[in-house]
mmCIF file of C-alpha atoms in Angstrom:
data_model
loop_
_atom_site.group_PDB
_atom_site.id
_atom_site.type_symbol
_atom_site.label_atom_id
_atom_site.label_comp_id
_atom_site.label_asym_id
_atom_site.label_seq_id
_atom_site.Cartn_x
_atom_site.Cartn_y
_atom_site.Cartn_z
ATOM 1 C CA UNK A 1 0.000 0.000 0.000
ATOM 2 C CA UNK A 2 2.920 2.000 0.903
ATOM 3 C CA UNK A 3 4.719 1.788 -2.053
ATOM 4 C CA UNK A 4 1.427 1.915 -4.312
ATOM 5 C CA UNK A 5 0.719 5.712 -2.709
ATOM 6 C CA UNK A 6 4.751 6.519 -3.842
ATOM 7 C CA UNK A 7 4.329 5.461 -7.108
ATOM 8 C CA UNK A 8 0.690 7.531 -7.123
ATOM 9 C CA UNK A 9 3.450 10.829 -6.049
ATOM 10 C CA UNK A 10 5.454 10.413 -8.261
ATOM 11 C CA UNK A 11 3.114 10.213 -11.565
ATOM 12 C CA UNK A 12 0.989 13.216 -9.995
ATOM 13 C CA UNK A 13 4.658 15.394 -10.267
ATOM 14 C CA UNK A 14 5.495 13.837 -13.488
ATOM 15 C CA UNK A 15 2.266 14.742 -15.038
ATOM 16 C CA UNK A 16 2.456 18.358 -13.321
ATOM 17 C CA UNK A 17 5.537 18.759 -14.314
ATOM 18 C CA UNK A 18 5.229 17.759 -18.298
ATOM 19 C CA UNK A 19 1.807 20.331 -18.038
ATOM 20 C CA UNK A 20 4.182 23.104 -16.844
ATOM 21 C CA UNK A 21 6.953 22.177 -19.774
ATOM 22 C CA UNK A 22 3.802 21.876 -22.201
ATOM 23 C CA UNK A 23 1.777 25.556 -21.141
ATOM 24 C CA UNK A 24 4.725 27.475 -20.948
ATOM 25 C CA UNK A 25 5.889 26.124 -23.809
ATOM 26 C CA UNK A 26 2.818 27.227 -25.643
ATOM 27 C CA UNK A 27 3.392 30.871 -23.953
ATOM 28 C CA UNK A 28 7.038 31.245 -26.193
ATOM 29 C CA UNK A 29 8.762 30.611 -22.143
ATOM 30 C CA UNK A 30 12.189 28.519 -22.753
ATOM 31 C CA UNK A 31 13.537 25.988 -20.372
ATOM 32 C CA UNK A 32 16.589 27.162 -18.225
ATOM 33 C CA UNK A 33 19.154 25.477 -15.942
ATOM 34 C CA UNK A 34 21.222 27.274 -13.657
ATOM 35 C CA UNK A 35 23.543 26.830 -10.925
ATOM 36 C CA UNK A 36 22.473 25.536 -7.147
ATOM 37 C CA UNK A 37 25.785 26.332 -5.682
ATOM 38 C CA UNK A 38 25.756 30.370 -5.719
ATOM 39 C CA UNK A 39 28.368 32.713 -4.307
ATOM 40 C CA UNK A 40 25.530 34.785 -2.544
ATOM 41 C CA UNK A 41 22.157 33.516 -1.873
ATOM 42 C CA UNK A 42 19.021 35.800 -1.948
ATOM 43 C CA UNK A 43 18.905 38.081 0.974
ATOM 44 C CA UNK A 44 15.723 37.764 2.309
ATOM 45 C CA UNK A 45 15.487 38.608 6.515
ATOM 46 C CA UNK A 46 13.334 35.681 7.228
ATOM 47 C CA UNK A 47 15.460 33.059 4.939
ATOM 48 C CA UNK A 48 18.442 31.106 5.689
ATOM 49 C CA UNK A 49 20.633 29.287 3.099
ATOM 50 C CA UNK A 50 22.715 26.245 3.658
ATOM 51 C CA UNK A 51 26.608 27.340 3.506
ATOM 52 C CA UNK A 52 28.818 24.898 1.513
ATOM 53 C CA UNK A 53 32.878 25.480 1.154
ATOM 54 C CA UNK A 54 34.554 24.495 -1.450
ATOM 55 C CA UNK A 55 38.228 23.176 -1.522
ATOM 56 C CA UNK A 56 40.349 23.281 -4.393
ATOM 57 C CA UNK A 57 41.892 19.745 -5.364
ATOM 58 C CA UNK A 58 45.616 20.017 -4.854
ATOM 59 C CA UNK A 59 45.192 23.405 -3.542
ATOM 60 C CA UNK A 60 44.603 26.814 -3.793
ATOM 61 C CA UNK A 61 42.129 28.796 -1.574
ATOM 62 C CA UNK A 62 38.849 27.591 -0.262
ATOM 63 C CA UNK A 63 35.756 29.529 -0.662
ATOM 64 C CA UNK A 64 32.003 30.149 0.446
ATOM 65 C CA UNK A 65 29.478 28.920 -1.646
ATOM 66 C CA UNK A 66 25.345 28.669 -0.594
ATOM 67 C CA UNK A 67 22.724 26.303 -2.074
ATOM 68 C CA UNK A 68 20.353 28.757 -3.956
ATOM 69 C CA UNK A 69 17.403 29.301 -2.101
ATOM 70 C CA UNK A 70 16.149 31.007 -5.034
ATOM 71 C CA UNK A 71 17.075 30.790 -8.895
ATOM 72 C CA UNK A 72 16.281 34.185 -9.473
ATOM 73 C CA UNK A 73 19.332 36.358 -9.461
ATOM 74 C CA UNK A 74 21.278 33.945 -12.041
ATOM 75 C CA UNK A 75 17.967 34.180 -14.632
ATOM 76 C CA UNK A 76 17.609 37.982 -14.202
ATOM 77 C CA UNK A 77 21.521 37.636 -15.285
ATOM 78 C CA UNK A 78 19.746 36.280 -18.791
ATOM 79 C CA UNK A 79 17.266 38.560 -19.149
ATOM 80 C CA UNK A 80 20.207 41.167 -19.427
ATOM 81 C CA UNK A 81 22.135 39.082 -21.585
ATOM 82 C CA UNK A 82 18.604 39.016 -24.024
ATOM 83 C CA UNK A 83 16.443 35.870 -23.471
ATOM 84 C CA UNK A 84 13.068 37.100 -23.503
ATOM 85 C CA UNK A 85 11.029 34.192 -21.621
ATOM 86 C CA UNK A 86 12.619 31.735 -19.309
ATOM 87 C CA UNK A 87 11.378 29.242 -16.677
ATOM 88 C CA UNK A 88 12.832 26.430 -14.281
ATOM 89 C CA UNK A 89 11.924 23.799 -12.295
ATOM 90 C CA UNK A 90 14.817 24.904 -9.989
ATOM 91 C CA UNK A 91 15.492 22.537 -6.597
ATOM 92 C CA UNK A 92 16.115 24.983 -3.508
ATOM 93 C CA UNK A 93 16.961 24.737 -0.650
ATOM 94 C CA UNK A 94 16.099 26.594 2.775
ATOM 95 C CA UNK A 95 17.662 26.112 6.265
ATOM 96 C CA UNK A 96 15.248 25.261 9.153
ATOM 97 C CA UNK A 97 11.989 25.211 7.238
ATOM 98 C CA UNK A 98 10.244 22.124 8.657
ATOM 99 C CA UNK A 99 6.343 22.696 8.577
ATOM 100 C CA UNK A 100 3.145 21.684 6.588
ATOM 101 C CA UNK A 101 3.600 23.417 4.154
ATOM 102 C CA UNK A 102 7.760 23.621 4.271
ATOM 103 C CA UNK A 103 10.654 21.343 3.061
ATOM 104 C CA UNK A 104 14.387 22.055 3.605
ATOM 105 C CA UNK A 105 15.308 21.054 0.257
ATOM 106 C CA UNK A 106 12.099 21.994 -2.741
ATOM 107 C CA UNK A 107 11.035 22.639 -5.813
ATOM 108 C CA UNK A 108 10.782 25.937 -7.235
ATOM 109 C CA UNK A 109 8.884 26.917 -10.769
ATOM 110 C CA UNK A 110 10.214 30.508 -11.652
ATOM 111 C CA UNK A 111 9.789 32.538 -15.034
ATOM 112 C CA UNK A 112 10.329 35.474 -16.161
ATOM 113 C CA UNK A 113 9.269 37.215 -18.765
ATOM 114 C CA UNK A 114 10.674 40.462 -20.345
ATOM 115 C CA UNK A 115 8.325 43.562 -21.754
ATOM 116 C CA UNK A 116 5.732 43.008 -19.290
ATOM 117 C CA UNK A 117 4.875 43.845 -16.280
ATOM 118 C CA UNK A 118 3.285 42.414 -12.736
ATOM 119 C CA UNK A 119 -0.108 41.843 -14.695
ATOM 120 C CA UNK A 120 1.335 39.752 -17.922
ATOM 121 C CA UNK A 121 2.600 37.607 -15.180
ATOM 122 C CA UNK A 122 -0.332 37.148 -13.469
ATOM 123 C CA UNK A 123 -1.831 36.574 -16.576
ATOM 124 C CA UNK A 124 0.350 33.477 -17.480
ATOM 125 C CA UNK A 125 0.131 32.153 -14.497
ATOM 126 C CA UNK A 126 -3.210 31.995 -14.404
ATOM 127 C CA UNK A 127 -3.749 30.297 -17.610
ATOM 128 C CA UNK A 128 -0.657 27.765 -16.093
ATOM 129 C CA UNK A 129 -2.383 26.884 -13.326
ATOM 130 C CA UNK A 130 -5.981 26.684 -15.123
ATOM 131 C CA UNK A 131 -4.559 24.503 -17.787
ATOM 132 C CA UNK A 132 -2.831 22.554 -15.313
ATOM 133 C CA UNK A 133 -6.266 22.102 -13.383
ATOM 134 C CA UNK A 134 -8.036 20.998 -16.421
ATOM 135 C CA UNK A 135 -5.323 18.480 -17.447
ATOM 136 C CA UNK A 136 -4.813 16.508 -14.329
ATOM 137 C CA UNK A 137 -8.248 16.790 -12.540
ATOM 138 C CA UNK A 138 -10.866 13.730 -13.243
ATOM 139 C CA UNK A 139 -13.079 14.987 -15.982
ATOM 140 C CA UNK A 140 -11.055 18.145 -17.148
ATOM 141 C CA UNK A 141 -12.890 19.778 -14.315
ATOM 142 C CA UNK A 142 -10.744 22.556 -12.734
ATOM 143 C CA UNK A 143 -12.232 22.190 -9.169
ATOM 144 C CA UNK A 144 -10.706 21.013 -6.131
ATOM 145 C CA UNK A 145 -11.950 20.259 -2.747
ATOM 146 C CA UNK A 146 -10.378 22.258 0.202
ATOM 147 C CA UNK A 147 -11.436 21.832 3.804
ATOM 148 C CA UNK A 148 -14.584 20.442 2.801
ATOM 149 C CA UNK A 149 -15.573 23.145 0.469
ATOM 150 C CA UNK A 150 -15.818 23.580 -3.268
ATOM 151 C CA UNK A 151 -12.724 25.578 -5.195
ATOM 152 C CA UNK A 152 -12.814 26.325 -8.450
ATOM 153 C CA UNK A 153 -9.447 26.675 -10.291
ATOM 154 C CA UNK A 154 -10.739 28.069 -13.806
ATOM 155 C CA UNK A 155 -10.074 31.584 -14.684
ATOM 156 C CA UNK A 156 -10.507 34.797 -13.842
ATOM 157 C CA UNK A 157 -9.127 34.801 -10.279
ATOM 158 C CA UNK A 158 -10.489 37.163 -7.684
ATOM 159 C CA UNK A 159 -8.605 40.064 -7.872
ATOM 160 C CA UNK A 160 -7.600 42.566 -4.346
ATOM 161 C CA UNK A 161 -5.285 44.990 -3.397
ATOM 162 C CA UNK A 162 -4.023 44.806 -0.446
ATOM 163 C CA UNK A 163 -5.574 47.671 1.107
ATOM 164 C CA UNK A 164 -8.980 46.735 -0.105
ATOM 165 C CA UNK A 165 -8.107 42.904 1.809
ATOM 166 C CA UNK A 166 -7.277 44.747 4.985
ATOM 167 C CA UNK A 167 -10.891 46.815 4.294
ATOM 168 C CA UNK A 168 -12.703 43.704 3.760
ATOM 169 C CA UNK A 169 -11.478 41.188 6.050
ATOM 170 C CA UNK A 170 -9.738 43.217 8.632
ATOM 171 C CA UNK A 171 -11.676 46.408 8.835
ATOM 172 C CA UNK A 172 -8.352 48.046 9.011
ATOM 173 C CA UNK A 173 -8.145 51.074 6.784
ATOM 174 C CA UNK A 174 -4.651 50.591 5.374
ATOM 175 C CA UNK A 175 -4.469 53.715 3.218
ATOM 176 C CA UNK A 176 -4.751 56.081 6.244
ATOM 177 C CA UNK A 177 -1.560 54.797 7.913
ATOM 178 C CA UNK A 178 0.967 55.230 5.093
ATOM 179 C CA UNK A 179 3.508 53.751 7.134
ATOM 180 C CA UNK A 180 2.681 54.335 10.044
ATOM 181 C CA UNK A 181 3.631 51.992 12.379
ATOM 182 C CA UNK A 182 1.561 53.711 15.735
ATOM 183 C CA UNK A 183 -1.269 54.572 13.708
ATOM 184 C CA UNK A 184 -1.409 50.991 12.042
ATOM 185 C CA UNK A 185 -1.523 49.957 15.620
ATOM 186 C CA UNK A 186 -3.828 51.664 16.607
ATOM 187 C CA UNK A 187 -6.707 50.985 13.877
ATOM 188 C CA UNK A 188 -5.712 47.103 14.414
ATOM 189 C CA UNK A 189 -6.305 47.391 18.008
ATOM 190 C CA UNK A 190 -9.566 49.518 17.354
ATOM 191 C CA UNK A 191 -10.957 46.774 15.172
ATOM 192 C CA UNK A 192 -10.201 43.939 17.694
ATOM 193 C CA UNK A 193 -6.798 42.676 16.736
ATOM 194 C CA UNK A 194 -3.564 42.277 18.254
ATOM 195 C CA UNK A 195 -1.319 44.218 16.851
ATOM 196 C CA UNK A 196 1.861 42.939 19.313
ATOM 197 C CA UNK A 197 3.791 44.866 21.759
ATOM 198 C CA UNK A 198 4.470 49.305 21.395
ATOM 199 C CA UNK A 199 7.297 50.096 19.564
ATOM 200 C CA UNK A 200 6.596 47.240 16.657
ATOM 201 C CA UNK A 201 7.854 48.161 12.842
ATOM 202 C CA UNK A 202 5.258 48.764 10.717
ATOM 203 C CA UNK A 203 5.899 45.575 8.663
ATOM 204 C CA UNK A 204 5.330 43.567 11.920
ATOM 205 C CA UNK A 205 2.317 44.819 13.002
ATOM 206 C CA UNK A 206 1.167 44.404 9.726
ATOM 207 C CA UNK A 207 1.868 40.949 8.861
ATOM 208 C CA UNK A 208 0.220 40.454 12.495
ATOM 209 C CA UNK A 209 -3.235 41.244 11.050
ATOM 210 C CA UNK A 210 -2.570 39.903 8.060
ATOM 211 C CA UNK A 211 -1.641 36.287 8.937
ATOM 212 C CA UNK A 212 -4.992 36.405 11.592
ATOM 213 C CA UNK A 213 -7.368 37.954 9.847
ATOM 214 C CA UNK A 214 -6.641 38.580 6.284
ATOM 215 C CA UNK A 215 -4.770 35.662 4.991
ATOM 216 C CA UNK A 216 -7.093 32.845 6.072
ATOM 217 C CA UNK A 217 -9.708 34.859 4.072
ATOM 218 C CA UNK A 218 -7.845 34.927 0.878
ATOM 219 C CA UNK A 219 -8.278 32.327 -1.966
ATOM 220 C CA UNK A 220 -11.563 30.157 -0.226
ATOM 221 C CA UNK A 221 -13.901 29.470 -3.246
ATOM 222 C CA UNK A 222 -11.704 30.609 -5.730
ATOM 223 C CA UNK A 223 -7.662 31.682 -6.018
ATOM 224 C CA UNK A 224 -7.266 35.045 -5.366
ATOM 225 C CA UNK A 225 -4.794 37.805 -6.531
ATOM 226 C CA UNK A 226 -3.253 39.994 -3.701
ATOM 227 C CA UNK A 227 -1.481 42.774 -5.275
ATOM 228 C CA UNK A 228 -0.047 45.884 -4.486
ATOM 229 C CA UNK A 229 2.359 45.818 -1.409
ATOM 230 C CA UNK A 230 3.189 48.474 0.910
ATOM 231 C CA UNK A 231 6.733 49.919 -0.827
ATOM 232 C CA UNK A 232 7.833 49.006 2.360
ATOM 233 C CA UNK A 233 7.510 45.129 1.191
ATOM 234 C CA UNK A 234 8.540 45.642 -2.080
ATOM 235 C CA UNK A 235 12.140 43.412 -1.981
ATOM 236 C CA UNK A 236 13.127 43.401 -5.631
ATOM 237 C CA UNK A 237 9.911 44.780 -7.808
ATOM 238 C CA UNK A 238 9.381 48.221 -8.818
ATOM 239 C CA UNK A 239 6.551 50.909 -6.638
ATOM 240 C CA UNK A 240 3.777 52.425 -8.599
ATOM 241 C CA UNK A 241 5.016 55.503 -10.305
ATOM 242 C CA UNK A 242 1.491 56.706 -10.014
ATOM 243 C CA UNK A 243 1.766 55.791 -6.545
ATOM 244 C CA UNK A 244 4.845 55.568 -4.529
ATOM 245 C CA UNK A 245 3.229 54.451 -1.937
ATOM 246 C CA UNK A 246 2.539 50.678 -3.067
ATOM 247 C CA UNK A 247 4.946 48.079 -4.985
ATOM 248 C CA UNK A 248 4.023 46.626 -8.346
ATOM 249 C CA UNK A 249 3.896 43.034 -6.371
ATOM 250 C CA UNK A 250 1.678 40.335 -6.115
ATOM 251 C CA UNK A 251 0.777 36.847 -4.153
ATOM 252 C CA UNK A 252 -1.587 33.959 -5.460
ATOM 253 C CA UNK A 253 -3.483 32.622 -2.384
ATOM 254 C CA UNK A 254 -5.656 29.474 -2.953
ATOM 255 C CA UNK A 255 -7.321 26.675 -0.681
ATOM 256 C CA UNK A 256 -5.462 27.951 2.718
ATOM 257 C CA UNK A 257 -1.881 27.954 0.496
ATOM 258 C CA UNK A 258 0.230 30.877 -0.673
ATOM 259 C CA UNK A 259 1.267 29.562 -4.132
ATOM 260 C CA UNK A 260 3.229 32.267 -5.643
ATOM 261 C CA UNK A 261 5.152 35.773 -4.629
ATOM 262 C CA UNK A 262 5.662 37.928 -8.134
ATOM 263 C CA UNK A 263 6.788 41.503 -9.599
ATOM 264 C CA UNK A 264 7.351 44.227 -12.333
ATOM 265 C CA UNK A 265 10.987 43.811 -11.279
ATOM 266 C CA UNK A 266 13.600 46.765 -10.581
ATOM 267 C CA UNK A 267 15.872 47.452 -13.549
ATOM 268 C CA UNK A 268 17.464 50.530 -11.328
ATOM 269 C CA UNK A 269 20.999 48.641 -10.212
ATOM 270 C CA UNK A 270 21.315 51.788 -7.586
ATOM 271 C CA UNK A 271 17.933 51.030 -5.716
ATOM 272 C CA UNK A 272 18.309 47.335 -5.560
ATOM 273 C CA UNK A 273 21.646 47.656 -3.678
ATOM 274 C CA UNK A 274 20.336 50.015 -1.395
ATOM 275 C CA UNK A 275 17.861 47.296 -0.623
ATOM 276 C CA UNK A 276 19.750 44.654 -0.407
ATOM 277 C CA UNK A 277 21.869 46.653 1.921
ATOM 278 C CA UNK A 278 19.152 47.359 4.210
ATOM 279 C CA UNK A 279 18.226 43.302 4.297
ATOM 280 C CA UNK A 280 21.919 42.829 4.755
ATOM 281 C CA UNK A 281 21.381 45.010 8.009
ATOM 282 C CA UNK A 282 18.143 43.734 9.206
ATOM 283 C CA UNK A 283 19.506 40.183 9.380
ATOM 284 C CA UNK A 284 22.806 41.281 11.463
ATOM 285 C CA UNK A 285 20.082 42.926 13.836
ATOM 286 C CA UNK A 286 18.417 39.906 13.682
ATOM 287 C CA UNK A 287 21.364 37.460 14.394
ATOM 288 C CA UNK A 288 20.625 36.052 11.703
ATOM 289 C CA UNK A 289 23.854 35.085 9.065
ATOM 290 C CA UNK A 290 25.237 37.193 6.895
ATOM 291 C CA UNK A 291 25.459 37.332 3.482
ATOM 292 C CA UNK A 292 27.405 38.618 0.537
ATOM 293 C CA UNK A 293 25.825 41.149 -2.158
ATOM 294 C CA UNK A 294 25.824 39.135 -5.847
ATOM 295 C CA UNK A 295 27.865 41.802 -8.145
ATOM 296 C CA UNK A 296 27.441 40.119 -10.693
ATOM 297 C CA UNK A 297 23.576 39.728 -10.285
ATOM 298 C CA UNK A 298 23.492 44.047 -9.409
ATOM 299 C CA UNK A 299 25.654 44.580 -12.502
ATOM 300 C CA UNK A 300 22.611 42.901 -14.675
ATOM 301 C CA UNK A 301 19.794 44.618 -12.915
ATOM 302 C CA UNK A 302 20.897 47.950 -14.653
ATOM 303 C CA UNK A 303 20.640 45.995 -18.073
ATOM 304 C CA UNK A 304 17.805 44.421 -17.573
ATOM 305 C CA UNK A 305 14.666 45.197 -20.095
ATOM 306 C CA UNK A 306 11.484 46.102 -18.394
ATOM 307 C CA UNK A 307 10.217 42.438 -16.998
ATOM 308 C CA UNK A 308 7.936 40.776 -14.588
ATOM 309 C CA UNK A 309 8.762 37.433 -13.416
ATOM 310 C CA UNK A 310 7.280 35.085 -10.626
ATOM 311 C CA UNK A 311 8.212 32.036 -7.631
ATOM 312 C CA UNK A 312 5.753 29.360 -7.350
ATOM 313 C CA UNK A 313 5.890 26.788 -4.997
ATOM 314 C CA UNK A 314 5.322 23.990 -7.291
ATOM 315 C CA UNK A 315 5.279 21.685 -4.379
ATOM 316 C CA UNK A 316 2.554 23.484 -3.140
ATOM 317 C CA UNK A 317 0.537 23.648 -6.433
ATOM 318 C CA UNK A 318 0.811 19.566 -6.306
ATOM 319 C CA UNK A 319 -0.827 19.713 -2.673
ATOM 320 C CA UNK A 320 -3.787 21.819 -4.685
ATOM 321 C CA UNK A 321 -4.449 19.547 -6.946
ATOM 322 C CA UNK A 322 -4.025 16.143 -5.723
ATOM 323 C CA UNK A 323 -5.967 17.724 -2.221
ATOM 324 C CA UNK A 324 -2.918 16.452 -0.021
ATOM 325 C CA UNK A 325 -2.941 18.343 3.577
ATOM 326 C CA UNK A 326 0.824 18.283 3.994
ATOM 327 C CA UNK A 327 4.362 18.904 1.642
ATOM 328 C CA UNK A 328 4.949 15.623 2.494
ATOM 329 C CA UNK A 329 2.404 14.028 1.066
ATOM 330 C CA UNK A 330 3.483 14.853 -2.456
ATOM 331 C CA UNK A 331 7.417 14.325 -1.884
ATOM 332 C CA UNK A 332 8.840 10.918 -2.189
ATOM 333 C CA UNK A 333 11.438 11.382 0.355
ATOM 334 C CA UNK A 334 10.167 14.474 2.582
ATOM 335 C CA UNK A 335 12.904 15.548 5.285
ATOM 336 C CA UNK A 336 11.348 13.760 8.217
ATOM 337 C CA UNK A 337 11.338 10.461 7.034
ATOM 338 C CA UNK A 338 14.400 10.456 5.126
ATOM 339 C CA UNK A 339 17.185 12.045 7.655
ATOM 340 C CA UNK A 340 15.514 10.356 10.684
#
């Protein structure tokens, strides 16, 4: 029975898989490979990488290396060097992530597309995971079931900023606090959440009200589209120019899982070190480990063409479809079982 369920696995992420080849195929996107030993990894505060060193046979000076945690910096690299539409089934790898819905080591579908924006990603992705839905689903029918209710997978997703999700679900007017950290505290207290201890960052107190009240709101009978990010949040994509206080960002929520985290992406070289300086910072405050800036990667950004480009957690995407409650469900050799 055992090994009956592991074969069922691994034909559910071999049929996923050859639907993700075969749609963005369709969509002009070309296959990529690149490395998964990386001289820096991403610099995300709330992400650790898994240091490797490597040693020179017969000699010669030893170096740093990371597993990627993220393909992204090395396929940006290509989009200044002029591919136009890339994607990969990339394995990452993240220290200390052990949940339901987190594996050290993962798989990763990015792609990237230049002369577009946030929305022509969105819009790929959606007809990816529609035609994905209607491939592997009994009957072609693109609907799932998700803690005992109906979701339907077929286009056009829901669609909400994320000040009109705080409106909705939290009854926190977002707008009004442009930044504020006090004042976001106080409208999240005034509408009966917890908005954590005085003196909280901004982005704390409001990922506090969004992980209780917004996020488990998101994506119920239908996915839904969260887009525009306080600029606060808005790690490597471009803010509104009409705007400056939001980021041309999105998330895909669907069936209690956050499937994907995408942008217009920054082409300004200047900006994105300044950011990447500032994570830098935030994880020595955080005692977290430090990490190196890619050069390479911020010599790109100031070639790159205008793009938008997208992670999805394909692992998670397999949990949508074949309705399995837990990462390890749809891995063949999850962490648990395998180091233990």
């Amino acid at each position: 029975m055992q090994s009956e369920r592991r074969r069922e696995r691994a034909r559910a992420r071999a049929r996923l898989s050859a639907e993700v080849r075969r749609i963005l195929g369709g969509l002009g996107y070309e296959e990529v490979e690149t490395p998964c030993l990386v001289p820096a990894p991403g610099m995300e505060p709330h992400i650790d990488a898994f240091q490797a060193t490597f040693v020179p046979e017969g000699g010669g000076t030893s170096r740093p290396l990371w597993l990627q945690n993220s393909p992204e910096y090395a396929m940006k690299r290509l989009l200044a060097e002029g591919f136009e539409r890339v994607f990969q089934l990339a394995r990452v790898f993240r220290n200390g992530e052990v949940s339901r819905t987190h594996n050290p080591e993962f798989t990763m579908l990015e792609f990237y597309r230049a002369g577009t924006d946030y929305r022509g990603i969105m819009a790929d992705l959606e007809a990816l995971v529609d035609g994905a839905a209607r491939a592997l689903l009994p009957g072609g029918e693109p609907r799932v079931t998700r803690d005992g209710r109906a979701l339907s997978l077929a286009a056009p997703f829901e669609t909400l900023t994320v000040a009109e999700a705080f409106r909705r679900h939290a009854r926190v007017d977002l707008e009004a606090c442009a930044g504020d950290a006090d004042r976001l505290a106080r409208a999240a207290r005034a509408a009966g959440h917890d908005p954590g201890p005085p003196g909280e960052a901004f982005d704390d107190v409001f990922f506090r009200v969004m992980l209780d009240a917004v996020e488990p709101r998101l994506g119920v009978d239908r996915p839904t589209w969260l887009v525009d990010w306080p600029a606060s949040m808005a790690a490597l994509s471009k803010v509104k120019a009409a705007d400056p206080r939001w980021a041309e960002r999105f998330e895909l929520y669907a069936g209690g899982l956050e499937l994907a985290n995408g942008f217009t992406e920054l082409t300004d070289a200047r900006e994105q070190r300044a950011r990447l300086l500032e994570e830098q910072a935030l994880r020595r405050r955080l005692g977290r480990p430090g990490y190196p800036l890619d050069e390479k990667f911020l010599e790109a950004v100031g070639r790159m063409p205008e793009a938008g480009g997208v992670a999805v957690g394909f692992d998670r995407l397999l949990m949508l479809l074949t309705g399995a409650a837990s990462i390890e469900e749809v891995l063949l050799f999850p962490a648990h079982g395998f180091w233990d």
